[in-house]
């Protein structure tokens, strides 16, 4: 297998495994944990429709642009912005600085949530020893975890160190092999089985109405920004993570097709996650759908209704953690290749550990937001909620816009056409104008509108 000179990663020969990997890098906690409660928070159907519209327009267009940037320049984002800054004599550097900062904060926040998944895995083991696993698991209260800063910090550290080891020891390939050959198939099986069971609950008709009959009066000033932010987060766009990925593709790969397929699978997993979680949540009744603990409190109730539920439950959380680990490895890899290329000019291993330690430092804020930092509130929200909101609903779309901007600066029109048009895909000739119009006009307008409306909502209180 040929080696990629940029990150030393091995190019995948097997097309199917490669797709699995591309999809795997987009799918993670964003789809399974975050989407259901954000959709619940924003009133269900109408928000989901808005999210779908944005994913099929702005989301997929930026995704394709990022992949192209990587494939054409075969460099990290930092190098690209440096090149552009020197040729255009303008400070495009701010884009890569901003994206690297966002990536770092996302990784620290993501590690805390991954720590929650790890906590459930350990509690399954405790339950097995106690002999009443399912009762024990379903009686767990997330508040016990979110109130315990040290525990969250410890769990996030374990997660980050494992991610650091995978990237640092250069065993990313081996990890990805395990993921594509074992974890993803098992995950698909477990997910499908749980989904069927969940959809057979009595609450399903009510859930389907909630999801598929959009009630537009439920949308508010924040909804557009929340939908854009979530699209960016779930597709891993806006921070140049896919620039690295794009450089792994071969000349004959048609990136618009790749991007579209990745987006489709990602969106489908998000919809399936809502269909998995909501029927359980609706049948519990008293639980609000709007809480980040939604997934963790709903799923155990489903496991209780299934034979060998404890085993399936443990399997599900292990797979979920592997997916979260894969996303974290991607984030860390992006940071490491950028930093070691430009700033540190040092050994890759050292930069990985340095970044892991810096990220761990940042982890303190979300980890302790429910305990020692409980009283530090901004806009009536905890620090974790503020980080989530500021990062995903404001910063990520802004840096995404920076990416679109950079794309037009770094890739001449001829290259854009060359990469987009494909004789075998006739529709590419019709779609190229839409794609460019979305990047140039629709994306900036929608992102600006999303941010302005959120600020108005904030000021109004
Ligand atoms: N998309 C991933 C998820 O849904 C999270 C993620 C991975 C991400 N890499 C990213 C988000 C880069 C933003 C940027 O879980």
XYZ file of C-alpha atoms and ligand atoms in Angstrom:
476
model
C 0.000 0.000 0.000
C 1.360 3.427 -0.863
C 2.138 5.799 1.910
C 0.738 9.288 2.098
C 3.728 11.581 2.387
C 1.765 14.158 4.315
C 0.789 12.241 7.416
C 2.419 8.927 6.830
C -0.974 7.294 6.713
C -1.466 4.343 4.485
C -3.818 4.837 1.586
C -6.647 2.394 1.555
C -6.859 0.198 -1.461
C -10.207 -1.261 -0.603
C -12.832 1.247 -1.672
C -15.523 -0.044 0.664
C -13.278 0.095 3.723
C -12.296 3.596 2.761
C -15.901 4.719 2.609
C -16.539 3.159 5.969
C -13.654 5.156 7.306
C -14.771 8.421 5.742
C -18.230 7.895 7.161
C -16.747 6.807 10.484
C -14.865 10.068 10.789
C -18.068 12.074 10.470
C -20.290 9.861 12.597
C -19.922 9.971 16.295
C -21.384 11.485 19.407
C -22.670 14.361 17.302
C -25.176 12.072 15.604
C -26.092 9.686 18.355
C -25.806 11.758 21.509
C -26.183 15.400 20.445
C -28.701 15.396 17.619
C -31.653 13.863 19.545
C -31.567 16.357 22.404
C -30.857 19.372 20.179
C -33.799 18.356 17.968
C -35.919 17.938 21.112
C -34.778 21.290 22.471
C -35.808 22.997 19.232
C -39.243 21.442 19.010
C -38.817 18.401 16.752
C -40.099 18.192 13.161
C -39.629 21.742 11.922
C -36.073 21.860 13.263
C -35.241 18.500 11.718
C -36.495 19.758 8.366
C -34.347 22.874 8.687
C -31.367 20.722 9.579
C -31.943 18.509 6.518
C -32.234 21.497 4.178
C -28.992 22.933 5.518
C -27.147 19.613 5.340
C -28.148 19.163 1.692
C -27.045 22.669 0.722
C -24.474 24.460 2.878
C -23.214 21.325 4.660
C -22.416 19.149 1.691
C -21.021 22.095 -0.320
C -18.458 22.993 2.323
C -17.676 19.324 2.891
C -16.813 18.932 -0.798
C -14.791 22.171 -0.813
C -12.709 21.005 2.162
C -12.002 17.623 0.582
C -10.915 19.364 -2.629
C -8.636 21.730 -0.787
C -6.875 18.774 0.763
C -6.675 16.684 -2.367
C -5.275 19.477 -4.497
C -2.785 20.958 -2.097
C -1.761 17.784 -0.262
C -0.967 19.871 2.748
C -2.410 20.754 6.095
C -4.604 23.782 6.526
C -1.856 25.742 8.202
C 0.468 25.310 5.233
C -2.280 26.234 2.815
C -3.103 29.448 4.641
C 0.589 30.267 4.821
C 0.922 29.832 1.075
C -2.154 31.928 0.419
C -0.993 34.601 2.828
C 2.321 34.979 1.064
C 0.919 35.030 -2.452
C -1.997 37.312 -1.672
C -0.158 39.383 0.918
C -3.112 39.183 3.217
C -3.343 37.695 6.650
C -5.236 34.478 5.903
C -3.495 33.050 8.891
C -6.343 33.954 11.174
C -8.419 31.231 9.556
C -6.030 28.449 10.459
C -5.350 29.906 13.911
C -9.057 30.092 14.628
C -9.691 26.578 13.317
C -6.864 25.086 15.338
C -8.145 26.768 18.465
C -11.667 25.485 17.794
C -10.356 21.988 17.124
C -8.530 22.017 20.441
C -11.589 23.138 22.380
C -13.842 20.673 20.528
C -11.450 17.876 21.417
C -11.466 18.796 25.110
C -15.239 19.058 25.226
C -15.642 15.886 23.163
C -13.350 14.040 25.588
C -15.584 14.911 28.522
C -18.651 13.485 26.772
C -16.650 10.440 25.667
C -15.798 10.091 29.358
C -19.520 9.782 30.075
C -19.633 6.828 27.664
C -16.630 5.303 29.408
C -18.398 5.763 32.731
C -21.338 3.707 31.490
C -18.987 0.965 30.295
C -17.404 0.771 33.756
C -20.841 0.765 35.396
C -21.894 -2.202 33.283
C -18.898 -4.052 34.683
C -19.803 -2.988 38.238
C -23.353 -4.176 37.522
C -22.122 -7.572 36.360
C -20.305 -8.017 39.662
C -23.364 -6.982 41.624
C -25.448 -9.436 39.637
C -28.261 -7.025 38.760
C -26.695 -5.146 35.872
C -29.786 -3.763 34.205
C -31.483 -2.558 37.350
C -28.266 -0.995 38.456
C -27.626 0.717 35.090
C -31.156 2.014 34.732
C -31.074 3.464 38.223
C -27.962 5.500 37.454
C -28.443 9.199 37.606
C -26.350 11.294 35.257
C -26.320 14.053 37.819
C -24.064 11.983 40.037
C -21.564 11.999 37.202
C -21.965 15.595 36.068
C -21.660 16.806 39.680
C -18.367 14.989 40.085
C -15.685 17.074 38.390
C -12.762 14.865 39.322
C -14.443 11.762 37.963
C -15.272 13.501 34.697
C -11.736 14.832 34.454
C -10.264 11.378 35.121
C -12.487 9.709 32.534
C -11.755 12.401 29.937
C -8.024 11.977 30.641
C -8.203 8.231 30.050
C -10.009 8.882 26.782
C -7.509 11.490 25.619
C -4.491 9.430 26.601
C -5.815 6.435 24.650
C -6.375 8.731 21.647
C -2.855 10.141 22.131
C -1.385 6.643 22.244
C -3.148 5.646 19.041
C -1.924 8.733 17.181
C 1.511 8.840 18.822
C 2.379 5.197 18.335
C 1.237 5.451 14.739
C -1.219 2.637 15.202
C -4.047 4.679 13.690
C -4.120 2.254 10.784
C -4.452 -0.767 12.990
C -7.175 0.941 15.004
C -9.024 1.842 11.825
C -8.741 -1.724 10.554
C -10.376 -2.974 13.765
C -13.009 -0.307 13.375
C -13.913 -1.132 9.788
C -13.733 -4.895 10.043
C -15.222 -5.403 13.474
C -16.637 -2.431 15.365
C -18.702 -0.831 12.583
C -20.459 -4.086 11.533
C -21.241 -4.954 15.177
C -22.440 -1.408 15.792
C -24.725 -1.517 12.754
C -26.204 -4.809 13.953
C -26.768 -3.606 17.548
C -28.144 -0.265 16.410
C -30.595 -1.900 13.983
C -31.776 -4.337 16.605
C -32.336 -1.622 19.227
C -34.047 0.567 16.664
C -36.550 -2.157 15.771
C -37.276 -2.740 19.456
C -37.637 0.963 20.157
C -39.993 1.485 17.231
C -42.223 -1.274 18.554
C -42.962 0.742 21.700
C -46.461 2.197 22.103
C -45.188 5.743 21.931
C -43.951 5.417 18.333
C -46.990 6.958 16.547
C -46.694 10.034 18.749
C -42.962 10.219 18.007
C -43.512 9.950 14.268
C -46.005 12.791 14.444
C -43.537 14.867 16.446
C -40.806 14.244 13.888
C -42.607 14.221 10.565
C -45.339 16.818 11.053
C -43.326 19.999 11.302
C -44.811 22.606 13.571
C -43.084 25.793 12.443
C -44.360 27.774 15.388
C -41.867 25.803 17.503
C -38.933 27.443 15.739
C -37.449 30.470 17.459
C -34.718 33.025 16.895
C -32.062 30.524 17.887
C -33.176 27.645 15.672
C -31.381 28.650 12.461
C -28.056 29.088 14.258
C -28.512 25.838 16.160
C -29.274 23.949 12.941
C -26.278 25.400 11.083
C -23.986 24.742 14.023
C -25.103 21.177 14.354
C -24.683 20.523 10.623
C -21.089 21.757 10.863
C -20.399 19.720 13.964
C -21.909 16.475 12.777
C -20.254 16.601 9.346
C -16.906 17.551 10.951
C -16.673 20.565 8.679
C -15.464 24.078 9.348
C -12.113 23.314 10.931
C -10.173 21.755 8.093
C -10.337 18.227 9.506
C -11.476 17.043 6.098
C -8.633 18.835 4.374
C -6.379 16.198 5.841
C -8.805 13.517 4.745
C -9.079 14.865 1.203
C -5.370 14.376 0.685
C -5.836 10.601 1.033
C -8.029 10.363 -2.044
C -6.750 9.120 -5.336
C -6.878 11.003 -8.608
C -9.823 9.056 -9.972
C -12.056 9.612 -6.956
C -14.855 12.038 -7.719
C -15.019 14.160 -4.585
C -18.532 15.616 -4.999
C -19.850 12.049 -5.066
C -17.756 11.062 -2.055
C -18.914 14.138 -0.154
C -22.550 13.571 -0.994
C -22.451 9.954 0.140
C -20.701 10.821 3.393
C -23.316 13.496 4.090
C -26.183 11.108 3.273
C -24.970 8.394 5.615
C -24.280 10.916 8.356
C -27.758 12.407 8.065
C -29.348 8.979 8.060
C -27.557 7.969 11.237
C -28.745 11.180 12.898
C -32.344 10.453 11.904
C -32.074 6.853 13.077
C -30.709 8.120 16.388
C -33.758 10.296 16.898
C -35.974 7.328 16.038
C -34.043 5.224 18.526
C -34.108 7.647 21.438
C -37.449 9.434 21.183
C -39.833 6.465 21.526
C -38.085 5.523 24.790
C -38.084 9.122 26.018
C -41.757 9.564 25.124
C -42.709 6.382 26.905
C -40.928 7.520 30.070
C -43.034 10.641 29.966
C -41.658 12.764 32.714
C -38.244 13.272 31.081
C -37.669 16.404 29.049
C -36.232 15.769 25.602
C -33.902 18.690 25.863
C -31.207 17.502 28.183
C -27.688 16.350 27.260
C -28.260 13.302 29.455
C -31.123 12.155 27.196
C -29.278 9.310 25.447
C -27.705 8.019 28.643
C -30.922 7.949 30.595
C -33.139 6.637 27.809
C -31.146 3.687 26.453
C -30.893 1.608 29.650
C -34.709 1.513 29.813
C -34.721 -0.135 26.412
C -32.051 -2.658 27.372
C -34.335 -3.760 30.207
C -36.953 -4.862 27.724
C -34.580 -7.036 25.730
C -33.293 -10.498 26.384
C -29.554 -10.365 27.117
C -30.085 -6.612 27.344
C -27.049 -6.152 29.589
C -24.771 -7.739 27.051
C -26.212 -5.825 24.131
C -26.116 -2.637 26.161
C -22.463 -3.099 27.032
C -21.716 -3.860 23.373
C -23.534 -0.723 22.272
C -21.622 1.551 24.640
C -18.287 -0.018 23.697
C -19.037 0.615 20.013
C -20.139 4.162 20.819
C -16.900 4.761 22.651
C -14.888 3.376 19.702
C -16.742 5.795 17.414
C -15.992 8.676 19.789
C -12.367 7.575 19.967
C -12.148 7.549 16.196
C -13.467 11.124 16.028
C -10.991 12.171 18.736
C -8.114 10.500 16.908
C -9.102 12.511 13.832
C -9.147 15.759 15.801
C -5.813 15.024 17.450
C -4.273 13.981 14.149
C -5.365 17.267 12.579
C -3.851 19.253 15.432
C -0.652 17.225 15.477
C 0.051 17.390 11.766
C -0.618 21.131 11.686
C 1.507 21.941 14.710
C 4.422 19.694 13.909
C 4.542 20.981 10.358
C 4.622 24.656 11.137
C 5.096 25.601 14.732
C 7.100 23.099 16.627
C 9.144 21.757 13.747
C 9.933 19.056 16.208
C 9.329 15.421 16.477
C 5.724 14.377 15.785
C 5.544 12.315 18.930
C 6.537 15.229 21.148
C 3.996 17.491 19.540
C 1.263 14.914 20.044
C 1.984 14.675 23.753
C 2.276 18.423 24.097
C -1.110 18.851 22.414
C -2.641 16.094 24.533
C -1.487 17.855 27.696
C -2.733 21.265 26.515
C -6.100 19.715 25.629
C -6.244 18.090 29.047
C -5.740 21.530 30.554
C -8.750 22.825 28.615
C -10.755 19.778 29.701
C -10.821 21.123 33.253
C -13.402 23.757 32.313
C -16.149 21.479 30.919
C -15.323 18.708 33.409
C -15.794 20.909 36.474
C -18.652 22.983 35.108
C -21.190 21.043 37.177
C -19.181 21.043 40.422
C -16.366 23.437 41.379
C -17.296 25.865 38.588
C -21.036 25.388 39.080
C -21.640 28.962 40.108
C -19.763 30.445 37.187
C -22.736 31.077 34.966
C -23.045 33.102 31.816
C -26.416 33.906 30.291
C -27.971 31.643 32.894
C -26.098 28.609 31.603
C -23.274 26.468 32.951
C -19.817 26.633 31.415
C -20.332 23.333 29.594
C -23.507 24.649 28.009
C -21.763 27.896 27.127
C -18.809 26.129 25.548
C -21.138 23.917 23.537
C -23.207 26.862 22.372
C -20.416 29.345 21.687
C -18.253 26.784 19.959
C -20.820 25.001 17.864
C -23.447 27.650 17.186
C -21.148 30.633 16.685
C -17.467 29.851 16.156
C -17.768 26.753 13.995
C -19.994 28.414 11.361
C -17.695 31.473 11.313
C -14.618 29.371 10.711
C -16.597 27.373 8.147
C -17.126 30.581 6.288
C -13.403 31.204 6.526
C -12.854 27.808 4.915
C -15.131 28.669 1.985
C -13.276 31.958 1.641
C -9.922 30.235 1.688
C -11.132 27.673 -0.818
C -11.766 30.348 -3.440
C -8.414 31.975 -2.718
C -6.367 28.796 -2.723
C -7.943 26.961 -5.652
C -8.139 28.708 -9.030
C -11.394 28.349 -10.939
C -9.808 25.912 -13.374
C -8.915 23.569 -10.513
C -12.371 23.848 -9.008
C -13.917 22.867 -12.329
C -11.423 20.117 -12.886
C -12.236 18.566 -9.526
C -15.984 19.015 -9.711
C -16.803 18.086 -13.293
C -16.798 14.428 -14.198
C -17.692 12.979 -17.583
C -19.192 9.901 -15.995
C -21.387 11.997 -13.726
C -23.478 14.123 -16.033
C -25.251 15.879 -13.204
C -21.956 17.435 -12.181
C -22.265 19.881 -15.123
C -25.646 21.050 -13.905
C -24.682 21.150 -10.232
C -21.427 23.082 -10.361
C -23.151 26.463 -10.573
C -25.410 25.675 -7.616
C -22.468 24.478 -5.599
C -20.491 27.659 -6.235
C -23.515 29.864 -5.602
C -24.118 28.132 -2.275
C -20.505 28.624 -1.224
C -20.389 32.235 -2.370
C -23.841 33.535 -1.452
C -26.170 31.178 0.408
C -23.633 30.033 3.020
C -22.469 33.533 4.070
C -26.035 34.882 4.170
C -27.445 31.974 6.154
C -24.525 31.840 8.572
C -24.661 35.592 9.175
C -28.439 35.448 9.646
C -28.109 32.518 12.076
C -25.597 34.412 14.190
C -27.435 37.746 14.144
C -30.750 36.106 15.135
C -29.052 34.310 18.016
C -27.524 37.573 19.226
C -30.940 39.240 19.089
C -32.372 36.378 21.155
C -29.515 36.752 23.632
C -29.994 40.498 24.015
C -33.742 40.071 24.447
C -33.026 37.489 27.115
N -18.499 14.874 13.534
C -18.129 14.226 14.742
C -19.381 13.771 15.440
O -20.444 13.968 14.932
C -17.339 15.125 15.643
C -16.110 15.615 14.991
C -15.073 14.903 14.568
C -15.841 16.933 14.617
N -14.145 15.700 13.968
C -14.609 16.949 13.981
C -16.556 18.079 14.754
C -14.085 18.107 13.462
C -16.031 19.236 14.235
C -14.832 19.258 13.609
O -19.328 13.220 16.488
